[in-house]
GROMACS .gro file of C-alpha atoms in nm:
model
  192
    1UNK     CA    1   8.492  10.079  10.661
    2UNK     CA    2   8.798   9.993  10.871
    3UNK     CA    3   9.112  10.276  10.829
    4UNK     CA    4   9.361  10.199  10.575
    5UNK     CA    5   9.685  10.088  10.710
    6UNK     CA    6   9.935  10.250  10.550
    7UNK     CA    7  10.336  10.147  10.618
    8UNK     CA    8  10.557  10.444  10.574
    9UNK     CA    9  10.899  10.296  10.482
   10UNK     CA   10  11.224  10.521  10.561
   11UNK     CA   11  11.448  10.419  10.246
   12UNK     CA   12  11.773  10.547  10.420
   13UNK     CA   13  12.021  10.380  10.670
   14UNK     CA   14  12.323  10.639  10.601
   15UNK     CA   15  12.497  10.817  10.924
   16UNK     CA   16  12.355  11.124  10.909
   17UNK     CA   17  12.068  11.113  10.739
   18UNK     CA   18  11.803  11.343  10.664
   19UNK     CA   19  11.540  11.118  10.654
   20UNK     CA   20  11.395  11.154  10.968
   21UNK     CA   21  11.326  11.477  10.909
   22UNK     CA   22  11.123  11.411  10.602
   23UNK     CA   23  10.937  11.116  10.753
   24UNK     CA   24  10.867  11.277  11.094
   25UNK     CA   25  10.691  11.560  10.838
   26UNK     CA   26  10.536  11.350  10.620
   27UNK     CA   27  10.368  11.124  10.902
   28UNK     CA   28  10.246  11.447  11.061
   29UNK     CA   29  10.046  11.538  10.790
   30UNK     CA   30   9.912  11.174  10.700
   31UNK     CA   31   9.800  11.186  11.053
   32UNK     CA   32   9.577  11.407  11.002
   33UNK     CA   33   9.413  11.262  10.688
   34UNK     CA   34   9.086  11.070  10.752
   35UNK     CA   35   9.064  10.746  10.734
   36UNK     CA   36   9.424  10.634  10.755
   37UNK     CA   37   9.669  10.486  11.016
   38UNK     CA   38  10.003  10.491  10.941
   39UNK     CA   39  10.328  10.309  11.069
   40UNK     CA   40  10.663  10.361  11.067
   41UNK     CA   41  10.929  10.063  10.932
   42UNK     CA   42  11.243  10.207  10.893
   43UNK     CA   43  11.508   9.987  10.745
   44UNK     CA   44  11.814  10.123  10.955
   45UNK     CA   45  11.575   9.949  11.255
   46UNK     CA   46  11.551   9.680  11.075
   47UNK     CA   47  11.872   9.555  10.981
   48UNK     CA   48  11.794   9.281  10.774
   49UNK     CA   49  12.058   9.068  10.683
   50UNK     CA   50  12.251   9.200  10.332
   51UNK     CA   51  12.286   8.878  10.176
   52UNK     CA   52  11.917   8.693  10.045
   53UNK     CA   53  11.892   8.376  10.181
   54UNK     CA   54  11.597   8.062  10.096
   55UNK     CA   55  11.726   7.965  10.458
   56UNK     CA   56  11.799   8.214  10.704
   57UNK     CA   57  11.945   8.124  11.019
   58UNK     CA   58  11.732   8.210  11.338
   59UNK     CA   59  11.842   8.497  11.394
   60UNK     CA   60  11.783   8.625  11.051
   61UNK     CA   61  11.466   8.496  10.956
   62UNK     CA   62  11.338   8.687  11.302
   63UNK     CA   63  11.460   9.003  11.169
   64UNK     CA   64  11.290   8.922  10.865
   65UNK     CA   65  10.991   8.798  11.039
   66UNK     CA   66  10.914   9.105  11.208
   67UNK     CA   67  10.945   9.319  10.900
   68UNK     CA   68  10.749   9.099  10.713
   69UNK     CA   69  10.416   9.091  10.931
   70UNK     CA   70  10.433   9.420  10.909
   71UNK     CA   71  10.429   9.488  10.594
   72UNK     CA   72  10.161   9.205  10.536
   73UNK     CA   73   9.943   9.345  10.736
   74UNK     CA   74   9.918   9.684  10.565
   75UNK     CA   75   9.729   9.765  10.243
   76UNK     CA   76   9.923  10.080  10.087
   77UNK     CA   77  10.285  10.179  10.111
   78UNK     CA   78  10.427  10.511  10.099
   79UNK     CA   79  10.817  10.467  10.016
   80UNK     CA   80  11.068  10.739  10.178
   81UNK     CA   81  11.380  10.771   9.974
   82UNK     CA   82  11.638  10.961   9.924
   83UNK     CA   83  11.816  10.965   9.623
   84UNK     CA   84  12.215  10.811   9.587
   85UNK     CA   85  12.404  10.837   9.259
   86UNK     CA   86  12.113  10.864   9.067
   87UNK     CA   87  11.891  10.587   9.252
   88UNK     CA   88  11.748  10.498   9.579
   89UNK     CA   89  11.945  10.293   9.833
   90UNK     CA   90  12.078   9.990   9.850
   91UNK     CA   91  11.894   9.909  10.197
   92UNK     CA   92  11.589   9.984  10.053
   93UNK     CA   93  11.653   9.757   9.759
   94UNK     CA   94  11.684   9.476  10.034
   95UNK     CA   95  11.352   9.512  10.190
   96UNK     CA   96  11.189   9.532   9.888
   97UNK     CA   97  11.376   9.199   9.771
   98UNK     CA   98  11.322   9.001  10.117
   99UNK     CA   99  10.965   9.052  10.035
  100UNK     CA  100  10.754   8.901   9.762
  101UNK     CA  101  10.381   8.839   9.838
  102UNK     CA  102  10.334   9.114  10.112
  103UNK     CA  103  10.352   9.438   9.803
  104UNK     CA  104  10.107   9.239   9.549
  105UNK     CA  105   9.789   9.379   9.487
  106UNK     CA  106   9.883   9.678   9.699
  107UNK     CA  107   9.941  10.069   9.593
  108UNK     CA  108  10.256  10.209   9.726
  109UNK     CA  109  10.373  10.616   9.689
  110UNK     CA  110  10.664  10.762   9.729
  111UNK     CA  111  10.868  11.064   9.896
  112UNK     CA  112  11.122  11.161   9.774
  113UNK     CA  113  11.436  11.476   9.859
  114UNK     CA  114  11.743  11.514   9.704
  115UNK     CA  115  11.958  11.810   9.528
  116UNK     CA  116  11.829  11.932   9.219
  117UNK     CA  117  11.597  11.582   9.132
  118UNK     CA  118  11.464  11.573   9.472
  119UNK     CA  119  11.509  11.211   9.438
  120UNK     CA  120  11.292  11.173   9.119
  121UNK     CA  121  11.510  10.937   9.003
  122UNK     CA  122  11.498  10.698   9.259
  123UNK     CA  123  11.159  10.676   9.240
  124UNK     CA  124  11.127  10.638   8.870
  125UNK     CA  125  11.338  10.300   8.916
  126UNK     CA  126  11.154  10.232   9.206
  127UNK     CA  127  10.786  10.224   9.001
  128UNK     CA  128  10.965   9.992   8.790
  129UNK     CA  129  11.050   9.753   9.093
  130UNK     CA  130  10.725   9.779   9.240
  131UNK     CA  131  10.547   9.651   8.882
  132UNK     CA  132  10.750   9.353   8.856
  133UNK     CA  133  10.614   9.287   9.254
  134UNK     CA  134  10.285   9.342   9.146
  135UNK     CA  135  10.196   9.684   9.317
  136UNK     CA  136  10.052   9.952   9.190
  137UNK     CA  137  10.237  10.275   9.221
  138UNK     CA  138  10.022  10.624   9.231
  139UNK     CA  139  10.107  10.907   9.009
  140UNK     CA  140  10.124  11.164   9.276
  141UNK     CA  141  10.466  11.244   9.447
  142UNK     CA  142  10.590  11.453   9.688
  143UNK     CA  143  10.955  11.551   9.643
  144UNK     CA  144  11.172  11.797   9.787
  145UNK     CA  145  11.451  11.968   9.595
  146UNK     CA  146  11.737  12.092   9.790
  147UNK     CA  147  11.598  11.941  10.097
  148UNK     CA  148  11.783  12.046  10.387
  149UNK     CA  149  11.720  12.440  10.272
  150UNK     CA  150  11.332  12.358  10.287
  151UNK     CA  151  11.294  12.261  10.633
  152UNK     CA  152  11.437  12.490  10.985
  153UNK     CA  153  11.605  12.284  11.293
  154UNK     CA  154  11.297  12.162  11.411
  155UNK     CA  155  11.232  11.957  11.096
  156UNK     CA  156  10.940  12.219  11.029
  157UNK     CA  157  10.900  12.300  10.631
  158UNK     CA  158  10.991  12.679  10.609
  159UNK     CA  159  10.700  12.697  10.326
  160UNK     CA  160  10.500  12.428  10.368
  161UNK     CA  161  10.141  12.521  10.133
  162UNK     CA  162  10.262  12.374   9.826
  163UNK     CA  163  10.449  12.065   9.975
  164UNK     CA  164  10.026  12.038  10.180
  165UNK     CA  165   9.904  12.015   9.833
  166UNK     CA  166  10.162  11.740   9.737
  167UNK     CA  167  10.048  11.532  10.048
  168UNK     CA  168   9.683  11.610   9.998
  169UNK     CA  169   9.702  11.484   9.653
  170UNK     CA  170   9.927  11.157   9.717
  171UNK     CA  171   9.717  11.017   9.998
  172UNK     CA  172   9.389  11.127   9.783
  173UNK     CA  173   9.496  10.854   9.537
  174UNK     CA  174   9.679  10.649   9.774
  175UNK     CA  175   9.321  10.603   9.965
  176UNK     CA  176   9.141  10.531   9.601
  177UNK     CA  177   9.388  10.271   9.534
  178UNK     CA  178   9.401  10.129   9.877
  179UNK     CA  179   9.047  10.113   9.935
  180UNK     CA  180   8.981   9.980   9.573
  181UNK     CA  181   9.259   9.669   9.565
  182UNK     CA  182   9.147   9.582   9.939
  183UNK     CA  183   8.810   9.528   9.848
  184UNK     CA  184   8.921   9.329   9.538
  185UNK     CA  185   9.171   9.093   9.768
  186UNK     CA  186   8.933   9.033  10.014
  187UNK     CA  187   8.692   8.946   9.722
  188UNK     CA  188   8.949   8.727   9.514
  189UNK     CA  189   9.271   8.712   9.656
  190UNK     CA  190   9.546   8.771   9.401
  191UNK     CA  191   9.722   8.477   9.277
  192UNK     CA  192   9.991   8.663   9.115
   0.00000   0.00000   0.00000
């Protein structure tokens, strides 16, 4: 069976932000997970345009073009987010919406870091996103409370057995889910 393809998306575009840090760690350890190959989109790369368009000028629709094969051509997600005001950013909320088709049928995780929520808010609104797109979110999180405390200069976790655990479990059902709704698309594709 051909790897899973799995598109880590960093959620963040703010100067300054930490998450980097938590993607650089998080890919590290999905790395080593059998059976996966992961890819980076980051939406502060990406700069897709901020207002939706049915007809993008050139320029745009290559920006959005590029994102879009991307995420087409993998078959599980793992969302990166921090958490602003109580949700997840705005860029964020624009890939998601200049993309229809390429999340249906398709599990998607998340990572979240924050203060005291560790961004569990932001992904709770996210699941709701991702169901009216037709993906299937996985139970499993990983989220880091009081982030910047948790991880030294180097973007090394200072403790990082129980955050293992956290990946471990995610990608466990990740895979299931991947390897499950792939099978079933390339049976039936879904007409959603």
């Amino acid at each position: 069976m051909p790897p899973l393809k799995v598109a880590v998306i960093l959620g963040s575009n703010r100067e300054g932000r930490f998450g980097p840090v938590v993607a650089d760690w998080f890919l590290g350890r999905a790395g080593r997970y059998e059976g996966i190959e992961t890819e980076l989109v980051d939406v502060g790369a990406a700069r897709l345009p901020d207002a939706l368009s049915f007809s993008p000028g050139p320029e745009e629709a290559a920006r959005v073009g590029a994102v879009s094969g991307r995420l087409a051509a993998a078959d599980a997600f793992v969302v990166v987010t921090p958490e602003y005001n109580h949700s997840f950013p705005a860029p964020l909320k624009n890939l998601i919406d200049w993309h229809h088709t390429e999340w249906q049928a398709k599990p998607v995780a998340f990572v979240s870091y924050g203060g005291r929520s560790g961004g569990l808010r932001a992904v709770e609104q996210l699941r709701q996103v991702f169901a009216e797109l037709h993906a299937v979110s996985v139970r499993e999180t990983v989220s880091f409370h009081g982030a910047h405390a948790l991880f030294d200069g180097d973007g090394n976790h200072r403790d990082p057995a129980e955050a293992d655990g956290a990946v471990k479990a995610l990608l466990d059902q990740l895979v299931w889910w991947g390897e499950a709704l792939r099978e079933a698309r390339n049976r039936r594709p879904y007409g959603g």
